[in-house]
Amino acid sequence: MTTRTRILTGITTTGTPHLGNYAGAIRPAILASQDANADSFYFLADYHALIKCDDPQRIQRSRMEIAATWLAGGLDVNRVTFYRQSDIPEIPELTWLLTCVAAKGLLNRAHAYKASVDKNVETGEDPDAGITMGLYGYPVLMAADILMFNAHKVPVGRDQIQHVEMARDIGQRFNHLFGNGKEFFTMPEALIEESVATLPGLDGRKMSKSYDNTIPLFTSAKDMKDAISRIVTDSRAPGEAKDPDNSHLFTLFQAFASKAQEEEFRAELLQGLGWGEAKNRLFQLLDGQLGEARERYHQLISRPSDMEDLLLIGAKKARAVAAPFLAELREAVGLRSFVEQAAAPVAAKKKAAKAARFVSFREDDGSFRFRLLAADGEQLLLSRNFADGKAAGAVTKQLQSGQTLDIRSEAYGFNVWLDGECVAESTAIYADAAERDAGIAALRVALTPIED
Ligand code: TRP
């Protein structure tokens, strides 16, 4: 089986998606999810939304609008895992585990937090005025989103690159502290799509809600038409040649047109097509491409229980990954059941069999020895001294060969024999015969050849 690339991204649910969001993020993400090698996790970052917005109506409306937009845009929920962050209780739980290893100094450097502090200082306020712990801890929550699912690639805007880097930083710290050589977390990479255009808005600046220059996506044909009529153009009259390369109306057209449509439109503008007519062409193009999706969107919005069901199925799929992984992480930091304490180490070794390893070293007297370490770092065996590295290596080879092991028990430990010679011994001090036998079982598991 080839491993697919896990692509994960979140959408903060504070607004209504516009045409710029669609062309810049939604459309490319839906396309990327259709790749057979992609294992996509897309989610509504509604916990993040709470950091920026304390209006419950708006939060709720935006969650529904964003979910409906992605679904209407053609996201195939059988292919991708599509869920609400707030349906995954493992995420805030992981956030806490990560918060406990995240350096405060790292978070002090986060752009969004720093910008707020700078603004306060500039206006003579207390540096922390109006700054919540939510804003301060934002990157840790985002790290949990990403690390929970071991995402390889994280498509984001440029403003989010720093957050992905912080996720790596925090994940690495956790791996180092609790992994015992095992990498719990995959290091994610930010994915910046250079090829997707940032669309210009009505006034030619980047289309953005904060500039109030957006073209609505799915509200209604009329809304779209009205917005298009407000696109700023130059004052050339009908019949005068227009310059397509200096017209953001043309740029908008390009983002949705085929090559042939684009060339035709260019020629018409050069021949003096009036701006009113040009706006009409843009509307026709967008309506043709998005009209059906708009209808699906309104259907979805009118049947919220269908969307609820889809998202709960998505949450179930996501939790099937998150819950067992979080159980492992809890175990790693020491949040373990009292009851299973005695049995746990053996079970852990079984799981870790694949990654058990020999580590050889040299004594001060020049002799060679080796240890056998379980994946969790626990020492299973220590060898006797060998005169040279070759002899030590031959023994480790034989131990791994799958041959029946000659293990001889002692009261509180055991020895391993090869060809009538004791070659290694246990180093743990076992409290009784049962514990010792568990140790022997763990050793056998560790030395079982890996079958695939
Ligand atoms: N912070 C991101 C934004 O505002 C949204 C987000 C939250 C996110 N969690 C994420 C993006 C995890 C990628 C991965 O755009």
XYZ file of C-alpha atoms and ligand atoms in Angstrom:
467
model
C 0.000 0.000 0.000
C 1.332 3.423 -0.840
C 0.879 6.032 1.813
C -1.174 8.953 0.698
C -0.265 12.517 1.462
C -2.390 13.829 4.246
C -3.517 17.357 3.452
C -5.197 19.271 6.235
C -6.616 22.740 6.447
C -9.076 24.677 8.571
C -11.413 27.535 7.733
C -12.144 30.013 10.477
C -15.908 30.420 10.665
C -16.427 34.123 11.085
C -17.697 35.301 7.708
C -19.547 34.439 4.525
C -17.355 33.105 1.719
C -16.983 35.465 -1.252
C -15.699 35.004 -4.770
C -12.103 35.629 -3.686
C -12.258 32.893 -1.037
C -13.723 30.566 -3.609
C -11.038 31.086 -6.259
C -8.179 31.408 -3.778
C -8.868 28.589 -1.330
C -12.061 26.623 -1.764
C -11.817 25.699 -5.435
C -8.132 24.646 -5.277
C -8.750 22.627 -2.100
C -11.664 20.763 -3.640
C -9.577 20.057 -6.745
C -6.636 18.861 -4.635
C -8.910 16.486 -2.732
C -9.762 14.697 -5.981
C -6.178 13.506 -6.412
C -5.960 9.771 -5.721
C -2.838 10.319 -3.611
C -4.469 12.882 -1.374
C -6.008 12.036 1.973
C -7.716 15.322 2.766
C -8.862 16.556 6.144
C -10.845 19.800 5.855
C -12.557 21.308 8.839
C -14.450 24.293 10.163
C -12.151 25.974 12.663
C -14.982 27.096 14.888
C -12.958 27.109 18.099
C -10.651 29.546 16.359
C -13.676 31.610 15.374
C -14.523 32.123 19.057
C -11.197 33.883 19.500
C -12.185 36.565 17.007
C -15.909 36.829 17.494
C -18.255 36.871 20.469
C -21.478 37.039 18.501
C -23.157 33.606 18.744
C -25.556 34.295 15.837
C -22.714 35.183 13.575
C -20.673 32.135 14.580
C -23.594 29.832 13.908
C -24.538 31.446 10.596
C -20.976 31.403 9.344
C -20.486 27.718 10.226
C -23.541 26.809 8.187
C -22.643 29.070 5.278
C -19.109 27.808 5.069
C -20.162 24.155 5.321
C -22.786 24.688 2.611
C -20.297 26.517 0.380
C -17.777 23.687 0.453
C -20.413 21.041 -0.105
C -22.136 22.989 -2.885
C -18.736 23.610 -4.469
C -18.388 19.868 -5.007
C -16.513 18.585 -1.979
C -17.002 14.818 -1.896
C -17.460 13.821 1.728
C -16.923 10.165 0.921
C -13.443 11.016 -0.202
C -12.379 13.593 2.322
C -12.827 13.882 6.062
C -14.932 17.007 6.544
C -15.749 17.987 10.121
C -16.212 20.713 12.676
C -13.250 21.233 14.986
C -15.654 21.602 17.908
C -17.005 18.064 17.335
C -13.593 16.594 18.139
C -13.019 16.712 21.916
C -9.566 15.211 21.394
C -8.421 18.512 19.888
C -8.793 20.669 23.017
C -7.349 17.789 25.006
C -4.280 17.676 22.812
C -4.128 21.464 22.953
C -3.540 21.179 26.675
C -0.806 18.563 26.350
C 0.899 20.834 23.818
C 0.344 23.953 25.897
C 2.379 22.288 28.629
C 5.407 21.953 26.360
C 5.028 25.111 24.252
C 7.528 27.780 25.202
C 5.929 31.045 26.238
C 8.720 32.860 24.438
C 7.696 31.163 21.203
C 4.132 32.391 21.515
C 5.333 35.887 22.392
C 6.648 36.038 18.840
C 3.376 35.186 17.104
C 2.527 37.911 14.558
C -1.159 38.227 15.449
C -0.461 38.611 19.156
C 2.467 40.953 18.568
C 0.400 43.164 16.286
C -2.211 43.572 19.025
C 0.437 44.436 21.604
C 2.093 46.929 19.255
C -1.214 48.603 18.617
C -1.871 48.929 22.338
C 1.559 50.410 22.941
C 1.102 52.869 20.091
C -2.173 54.106 21.502
C -0.761 54.367 25.008
C -2.817 51.483 26.381
C -1.679 48.698 28.652
C 0.198 46.295 26.334
C -2.205 43.473 27.114
C -5.421 45.482 26.878
C -8.157 43.473 25.215
C -5.884 40.498 24.559
C -7.373 37.151 25.576
C -5.595 33.916 26.369
C -7.426 32.619 23.305
C -5.517 34.977 21.036
C -2.279 34.229 22.846
C -2.743 30.469 22.622
C -4.139 30.516 19.066
C -1.027 28.882 17.568
C -1.169 26.018 20.082
C -4.766 25.201 19.161
C -3.756 25.299 15.537
C -0.796 23.029 16.256
C -3.209 20.552 17.848
C -5.427 20.685 14.739
C -2.474 19.777 12.577
C -0.555 17.352 14.799
C -3.663 15.424 15.882
C -3.897 14.002 12.371
C -0.216 13.926 11.477
C -0.775 16.095 8.434
C 2.030 16.252 5.888
C 0.857 19.329 3.997
C -1.091 22.301 5.284
C -2.427 24.632 2.586
C -2.622 28.122 4.085
C -2.270 31.780 3.235
C 1.064 33.486 3.785
C -0.092 34.971 7.078
C -0.377 31.454 8.486
C 3.092 30.136 7.632
C 4.424 31.135 11.024
C 1.704 29.114 12.719
C 2.629 25.983 10.798
C 6.249 26.509 11.784
C 5.196 26.818 15.404
C 3.287 23.545 15.077
C 6.523 21.896 13.984
C 8.378 23.454 16.861
C 5.863 22.366 19.466
C 5.483 18.894 17.955
C 9.221 18.397 17.938
C 9.474 19.414 21.555
C 6.803 16.872 22.484
C 8.507 14.142 20.450
C 11.765 14.904 22.163
C 10.337 14.936 25.683
C 8.033 11.939 25.498
C 8.879 9.964 22.363
C 11.795 7.935 23.725
C 13.132 7.818 20.217
C 9.713 7.493 18.702
C 8.343 10.319 16.589
C 4.748 10.700 17.692
C 4.132 13.669 15.436
C 4.860 14.086 11.762
C 6.436 17.433 10.913
C 3.913 19.375 8.826
C 4.780 21.658 5.943
C 2.911 24.773 4.910
C 1.713 24.608 1.337
C 1.450 27.948 -0.417
C -0.246 27.673 -3.781
C 1.678 30.101 -5.959
C -0.471 29.432 -8.981
C -3.837 30.393 -7.537
C -4.645 34.011 -8.081
C -5.603 36.348 -5.311
C -8.595 37.951 -6.927
C -8.872 41.718 -7.099
C -11.967 43.206 -5.540
C -14.370 45.821 -6.907
C -11.828 48.613 -6.437
C -8.834 46.641 -7.713
C -7.265 46.028 -4.319
C -7.144 42.422 -3.087
C -10.703 41.152 -2.606
C -11.268 41.157 1.127
C -14.048 41.636 3.577
C -11.963 44.209 5.412
C -11.850 46.420 2.285
C -15.573 45.994 1.695
C -14.873 45.298 -1.978
C -16.081 41.712 -2.338
C -18.288 39.964 -4.862
C -20.731 37.654 -3.088
C -20.553 34.013 -4.071
C -23.822 32.184 -3.497
C -26.273 34.603 -1.888
C -28.225 35.368 -5.088
C -27.735 36.128 -8.770
C -28.982 39.633 -8.121
C -26.402 40.285 -5.396
C -23.677 39.113 -7.718
C -24.960 41.281 -10.546
C -25.209 44.341 -8.297
C -21.667 43.897 -7.082
C -20.337 43.442 -10.617
C -22.033 46.666 -11.667
C -19.923 48.443 -9.050
C -16.573 47.234 -10.396
C -14.408 50.292 -10.928
C -13.262 50.790 -14.550
C -11.584 53.606 -16.443
C -13.700 56.176 -18.232
C -13.256 54.990 -21.810
C -16.504 55.153 -23.713
C -18.036 52.346 -25.758
C -16.193 52.081 -29.057
C -12.842 53.113 -27.530
C -10.239 50.358 -27.219
C -9.848 49.030 -23.647
C -6.624 47.738 -22.133
C -7.371 44.216 -20.815
C -4.038 43.937 -18.989
C -4.805 46.959 -16.876
C -8.357 46.013 -16.049
C -9.194 44.071 -12.914
C -12.532 43.260 -14.496
C -10.546 41.286 -17.055
C -8.490 39.635 -14.294
C -11.702 38.482 -12.624
C -12.976 37.143 -15.959
C -9.697 35.276 -16.512
C -9.935 33.468 -13.200
C -13.073 31.660 -14.380
C -12.734 31.519 -18.158
C -11.302 28.905 -20.510
C -8.398 30.003 -22.691
C -10.735 30.432 -25.646
C -13.248 32.521 -23.682
C -10.424 34.645 -22.371
C -9.016 35.322 -25.842
C -12.424 36.208 -27.214
C -13.079 38.640 -24.380
C -9.661 40.211 -24.811
C -10.287 40.771 -28.505
C -13.674 42.328 -27.817
C -12.249 44.735 -25.267
C -9.513 45.763 -27.679
C -12.208 46.391 -30.259
C -14.023 48.766 -27.939
C -16.626 46.698 -26.096
C -18.415 49.044 -23.646
C -17.789 48.523 -19.906
C -21.484 47.940 -19.264
C -21.503 45.123 -21.787
C -18.202 43.810 -20.399
C -19.775 43.589 -16.950
C -22.631 41.699 -18.450
C -20.192 39.191 -19.966
C -18.521 38.697 -16.596
C -21.864 38.119 -14.937
C -22.893 35.581 -17.599
C -19.616 33.720 -17.172
C -19.847 33.551 -13.373
C -23.505 32.703 -13.398
C -22.861 29.888 -15.877
C -20.085 28.468 -13.722
C -21.613 28.967 -10.322
C -25.370 28.952 -10.909
C -25.848 25.271 -10.236
C -23.676 25.337 -7.171
C -25.695 28.319 -5.949
C -28.835 26.239 -6.190
C -27.252 23.381 -4.278
C -26.098 25.894 -1.694
C -29.627 27.137 -1.045
C -30.916 23.599 -0.843
C -28.297 22.748 1.743
C -29.008 25.859 3.782
C -32.714 25.054 3.746
C -32.097 21.522 5.057
C -29.631 22.009 7.888
C -30.263 18.567 9.340
C -28.711 16.988 6.236
C -25.568 19.005 6.787
C -25.592 18.177 10.474
C -25.648 14.477 9.590
C -22.806 14.795 7.098
C -20.663 16.682 9.562
C -21.327 14.187 12.338
C -20.227 11.377 10.040
C -17.116 13.416 9.298
C -16.488 13.859 13.018
C -16.796 10.132 13.518
C -14.215 9.460 10.833
C -11.882 12.042 12.321
C -12.307 10.722 15.855
C -11.541 7.200 14.695
C -8.056 8.571 13.996
C -7.828 11.028 16.875
C -9.061 8.934 19.804
C -6.568 6.037 19.670
C -3.737 8.462 18.950
C -4.644 10.655 21.889
C -4.794 7.546 24.106
C -1.203 6.857 23.140
C -0.178 10.426 23.905
C -1.887 10.373 27.300
C -0.023 7.181 28.058
C 3.240 8.812 26.989
C 2.902 11.781 29.344
C 1.924 9.548 32.264
C -1.852 9.881 32.296
C -2.406 6.148 32.622
C -4.907 3.835 34.205
C -3.954 2.703 37.710
C -5.350 -0.740 37.013
C -3.434 -1.670 33.921
C -0.110 -0.479 35.271
C 1.472 -3.953 35.627
C 0.350 -5.230 32.244
C 0.969 -2.057 30.311
C 4.723 -2.321 29.759
C 4.360 -5.730 28.114
C 1.592 -4.536 25.852
C 3.642 -1.517 24.968
C 6.572 -3.694 24.006
C 4.397 -5.835 21.804
C 3.300 -2.802 19.900
C 6.840 -1.566 19.722
C 8.314 -4.816 18.457
C 9.049 -3.385 15.047
C 11.213 -0.642 16.350
C 13.290 -2.554 18.923
C 16.952 -1.936 18.230
C 20.484 -2.956 19.075
C 22.883 -0.305 20.228
C 26.539 -1.249 20.387
C 29.164 0.523 22.406
C 32.745 0.181 23.524
C 33.959 -0.239 27.065
C 36.969 1.618 28.440
C 39.013 -1.576 28.197
C 38.387 -1.660 24.442
C 35.907 -4.501 24.451
C 32.636 -4.383 22.565
C 29.152 -4.806 23.949
C 25.620 -4.106 22.871
C 22.265 -3.400 24.377
C 18.873 -4.347 23.014
C 16.418 -1.509 23.513
C 12.670 -1.725 23.094
C 11.070 1.022 21.026
C 10.105 2.840 24.207
C 13.772 2.978 25.094
C 13.653 0.393 27.848
C 16.669 -1.871 27.996
C 15.787 -5.527 27.388
C 19.265 -7.055 27.257
C 22.895 -6.235 27.899
C 25.525 -8.379 26.197
C 28.718 -9.760 27.662
C 32.010 -8.267 26.505
C 33.361 -9.253 23.121
C 36.953 -8.864 22.016
C 35.977 -7.207 18.757
C 33.048 -5.565 17.018
C 32.754 -8.350 14.509
C 32.042 -10.965 17.152
C 29.450 -8.706 18.794
C 27.821 -8.054 15.431
C 27.648 -11.774 14.624
C 25.762 -12.369 17.855
C 23.229 -9.605 17.227
C 22.678 -11.078 13.768
C 22.003 -14.511 15.188
C 19.622 -13.137 17.786
C 17.629 -11.473 15.017
C 17.681 -14.486 12.739
C 14.452 -15.904 14.080
C 16.057 -19.075 15.466
C 14.574 -20.472 18.682
C 16.136 -18.632 21.564
C 17.790 -20.397 24.447
C 16.610 -18.286 27.357
C 17.448 -19.459 30.840
C 15.549 -18.065 33.780
C 17.099 -17.074 37.044
C 15.333 -15.936 40.182
C 15.101 -12.224 39.270
C 16.264 -12.196 35.688
C 17.330 -14.312 32.739
C 20.217 -15.035 30.394
C 20.377 -15.661 26.690
C 22.576 -18.467 25.437
C 23.974 -19.167 21.973
C 26.005 -22.245 21.036
C 26.562 -23.227 24.645
C 27.699 -19.792 25.690
C 25.921 -17.091 27.688
C 25.917 -14.037 25.430
C 23.620 -11.571 27.189
C 21.566 -10.982 30.267
C 18.530 -9.060 31.391
C 19.233 -5.904 33.359
C 15.836 -5.107 34.835
C 15.243 -6.261 38.381
C 12.050 -8.268 38.335
C 10.015 -8.457 41.525
C 8.848 -12.009 40.966
C 8.703 -14.881 38.525
C 5.614 -13.501 36.773
C 7.309 -10.200 36.065
C 10.418 -11.961 34.902
C 8.363 -14.113 32.550
C 6.671 -10.980 31.208
C 10.142 -9.609 30.542
C 11.086 -12.781 28.660
C 7.893 -12.535 26.627
C 8.735 -8.937 25.740
C 12.190 -10.015 24.617
C 10.762 -12.732 22.375
C 8.387 -10.226 20.840
C 11.184 -7.744 20.249
C 13.282 -10.402 18.512
C 10.475 -11.793 16.382
C 11.383 -11.089 12.790
C 9.091 -8.528 11.238
C 6.692 -9.986 8.729
C 4.849 -7.808 6.319
N -5.764 29.931 11.379
C -6.239 29.554 10.079
C -6.713 30.791 9.328
O -7.145 31.733 9.936
C -7.370 28.556 10.178
C -6.910 27.299 10.806
C -7.182 26.844 12.058
C -6.064 26.345 10.204
N -6.592 25.636 12.276
C -5.882 25.319 11.153
C -5.450 26.256 8.949
C -5.080 24.202 10.895
C -4.654 25.152 8.683
C -4.482 24.134 9.648
O -6.649 30.782 8.129
